[in-house]
Amino acid sequence: MQKTKTTVMIVYILFLMIPIYWLINMSLQPNRDIIGSFTLYPQNLTFDNYRRIFTESGWAAGYLNSLTYVTMNTVISILAALPAAYAFSRYRFIGDKHLFFWLLTNRMAPPAVFLLPFFNLYQSVGLFDTHIAVALAHCLFSIPLAVWILEGFMSGVPKEIDETAYADGYSFPRFFIFIFIPLIRSGIGVAVFFCFMFSWVELLLARTLTSVDARPISVVMTRSISATGVDWGMLAAAGVLTLIPGALVIYFVRNHLARGFALGRV
Amino acid sequence: MDRTQNNYAWLFVLPVLVLVAFSAIIPLMTVVNYSVQDVLDANTRFFVGDEWYREILRDPQLHAALGRQLVFSFSVLAVQIPLGIAIALCMPTRGIWVAVTLVLVALPLLVPWNVVGTIWQLFARSDIGLLGVTLNGLGIEYNYTRGRWAAWLTVLAMDVWHWTSLVVLLCYSGLRAIPDAYYQAARIDGASRWAVFRHVQLPRLTGVLTIAVLLRFMDSFMIYAEPFVLTGGGPGSTTTFLSQFLTTMAVAQFDIGRAAAFSLIYFLIILAISWVFYTVITRSTKI
Amino acid sequence: MDWMYWTPPTALFFVAIAMILAGMTVWEVVSPTGMRRGFLPLQTTRGDRLFIGLLTSAWFHLAWLGLSDFHPAYMTVACIGWLIVVLRWG
């Protein structure tokens, strides 16, 4: 039994890792080798592809822009979702179920056409090409997810805790910040992970709402690629560079994830 | 849990409502406005009423794209949901390997969507890709830019690679939330492995599975960046799914009124199917 | 607001939707609803029935436009009737 499980896990992880390995492998080869000879590992190891990317302008700024709006989005989503999730987990109120389903429907709008009104909307309120515009637009799908995740964790906290705290003379804000939030901090960790994830990988909205000052990394990447034609080595190197922030985030939240997943339903 | 009736709870929900409504309702209204007009440029537009809707609903090319999309989305669900549950059951539950496997499993989720296309392009090409070269070396003719089946299966494999982990993570957390007492009770009853899964684990997974099915359905129904990078919709139109059809209409032909009518129909399809999923799954557990 | 390209029919449509939602909220406050079973194959509250009614109405309109050449206004009138039926007996 245990053996089968381990084997399945290993096979699955190999399936996930081999394409990524291949990407890294290609990024470390000169183009001549990629096309000329098929090798399972780089025979003429080179960092030229990376060097060329870093000497081109825009990369560092692109990284910084992406991280800025992703962080803003995560903070806004969590702050707004905390009270809402509390309301959903503790109270019944008019239209609560419908509100919840409506929040979910916001993921369903096909982006291609909605991009134009988004562009016009943010232009008309003077936010076009700012980080906060992308952060607010991404709230559309990160907030519903955060509410849903946090609601699950909050429902796991017995209601008696609220009542005891009020009986002890805690005001609501004091109870919420000093007692309740520490109880669900792993849940917050999981919510942070999902908000970060969906905002980091989203491309269409981020590209539409920015031009120069807030241009995200994935756009910088596509531009430098199309400018040089099909350059496999550089394409691979650029791909590897966009993987790093995600990998770092998972690494830092791994214990929260493990604990959060152990605690309650996501 | 017993929840008390309290309509002041709306005040707690207000920030979420304002933030989401700002980005959701105004663009939606605008798209509805577009859909009944022929927009030539910023200053010239005509009211055309239901013209666009009639045209789109009778467009055979679009019916074909919708069919391909439905087949693709249901294939995605049919592969990823069972696979995700199976892998979640195999995840280690304690020890140092928990964190390691979580990190590795979650990695594909954090790859920007256009980069997913790039990774698979490099991996599957029949001249320089590991997968392509290996398959051809084994004597299987494989070239995703030419073969219809090869292209379709490559896009499916790419989606499985990219998203199965989401199902795994959600189910894993659902499984971890089952108290040990349930397993002990099952062991005392002498339940088989399958009985434990069917009567103890699966019922307790419905909550996470609802969200997994919904997220996977909605996102696969709107899949755009990955096949666009990988196959560009080809060969022929084998991997031209709805959103790519739509983007061509809106961006390349700048036919904004027609594209708006199309995206509203698109939205209604997703809304109806999601509502059915949501209702069936949540109601079946309540009783 | 100019970029939103408003037209009288769409404005009317959204005003109608907003008024229905407002009306339903007031009705709910005055006399709260409960779960009940009508001719629809599942238990519903009044809000559920409104949602089902509106969504099916949208689909009826699409079917009307796709399959017939008549003016959509006929369907709109029929759908108002349908909405009332669903809310009352659904």
GROMACS .gro file of C-alpha atoms in nm, chain B residues 7 25-30 32-34 36-37 39 41-43 45 47 50 53-54 57-58 256 265 268-269 271-272 275 279 283 286, chain C residues 2-7 9-11 13-14 29 35 42-44 48 51-52 55 58-59 62-72:
model
   66
  273ASN     CA    1  -2.876   4.172   0.853
  291ILE     CA    2  -2.068   4.557  -1.288
  292ILE     CA    3  -1.948   4.860  -1.485
  293PRO     CA    4  -1.762   4.654  -1.749
  294LEU     CA    5  -2.052   4.409  -1.772
  295MET     CA    6  -2.299   4.693  -1.837
  296THR     CA    7  -2.067   4.836  -2.100
  298VAL     CA    8  -2.423   4.478  -2.285
  299ASN     CA    9  -2.432   4.827  -2.438
  300TYR     CA   10  -2.176   4.732  -2.703
  302VAL     CA   11  -2.671   4.609  -2.939
  303GLN     CA   12  -2.467   4.855  -3.143
  305VAL     CA   13  -1.932   5.053  -3.316
  307ASP     CA   14  -1.501   5.419  -3.396
  308ALA     CA   15  -1.520   5.619  -3.075
  309ASN     CA   16  -1.771   5.867  -3.217
  311ARG     CA   17  -2.202   5.399  -3.360
  313PHE     CA   18  -2.813   5.094  -3.275
  316ASP     CA   19  -3.071   4.202  -3.189
  319TYR     CA   20  -2.724   3.791  -3.160
  320ARG     CA   21  -2.914   3.652  -3.457
  323LEU     CA   22  -2.650   3.212  -3.293
  324ARG     CA   23  -2.668   3.091  -3.656
  522ILE     CA   24  -1.663   4.497  -3.107
  531ILE     CA   25  -2.374   3.431  -2.488
  534LEU     CA   26  -2.456   3.276  -2.015
  535ILE     CA   27  -2.329   2.930  -2.110
  537LEU     CA   28  -2.318   3.076  -1.586
  538ALA     CA   29  -2.581   2.809  -1.659
  541TRP     CA   30  -2.502   2.699  -1.162
  545THR     CA   31  -2.662   2.336  -0.719
  549ARG     CA   32  -2.775   2.017  -0.259
  552LYS     CA   33  -2.719   1.873   0.240
  555ASP     CA   34  -1.964   5.860  -2.239
  556TRP     CA   35  -1.737   5.563  -2.309
  557MET     CA   36  -2.001   5.326  -2.179
  558TYR     CA   37  -2.203   5.382  -2.499
  559TRP     CA   38  -2.545   5.386  -2.331
  560THR     CA   39  -2.855   5.329  -2.540
  562PRO     CA   40  -3.311   5.003  -2.439
  563THR     CA   41  -3.010   4.882  -2.241
  564ALA     CA   42  -3.056   5.160  -1.985
  566PHE     CA   43  -3.304   4.691  -1.907
  567PHE     CA   44  -3.063   4.767  -1.623
  582VAL     CA   45  -3.752   4.230   0.474
  588MET     CA   46  -3.744   2.681   0.150
  595LEU     CA   47  -3.566   2.114  -0.616
  596GLN     CA   48  -3.635   2.309  -0.300
  597THR     CA   49  -3.606   2.681  -0.353
  601ASP     CA   50  -3.357   3.111  -0.600
  604PHE     CA   51  -3.256   3.367  -1.035
  605ILE     CA   52  -3.386   3.056  -1.212
  608LEU     CA   53  -3.155   3.282  -1.626
  611ALA     CA   54  -3.224   3.485  -2.097
  612TRP     CA   55  -3.198   3.141  -2.257
  615LEU     CA   56  -3.149   3.332  -2.718
  616ALA     CA   57  -3.353   3.039  -2.847
  617TRP     CA   58  -3.609   3.281  -2.986
  618LEU     CA   59  -3.347   3.481  -3.170
  619GLY     CA   60  -3.163   3.174  -3.293
  620LEU     CA   61  -3.463   2.977  -3.415
  621SER     CA   62  -3.726   3.228  -3.523
  622ASP     CA   63  -3.738   3.555  -3.715
  623PHE     CA   64  -3.992   3.731  -3.496
  624HIS     CA   65  -3.928   4.042  -3.292
  625PRO     CA   66  -3.781   3.967  -2.944
   0.00000   0.00000   0.00000
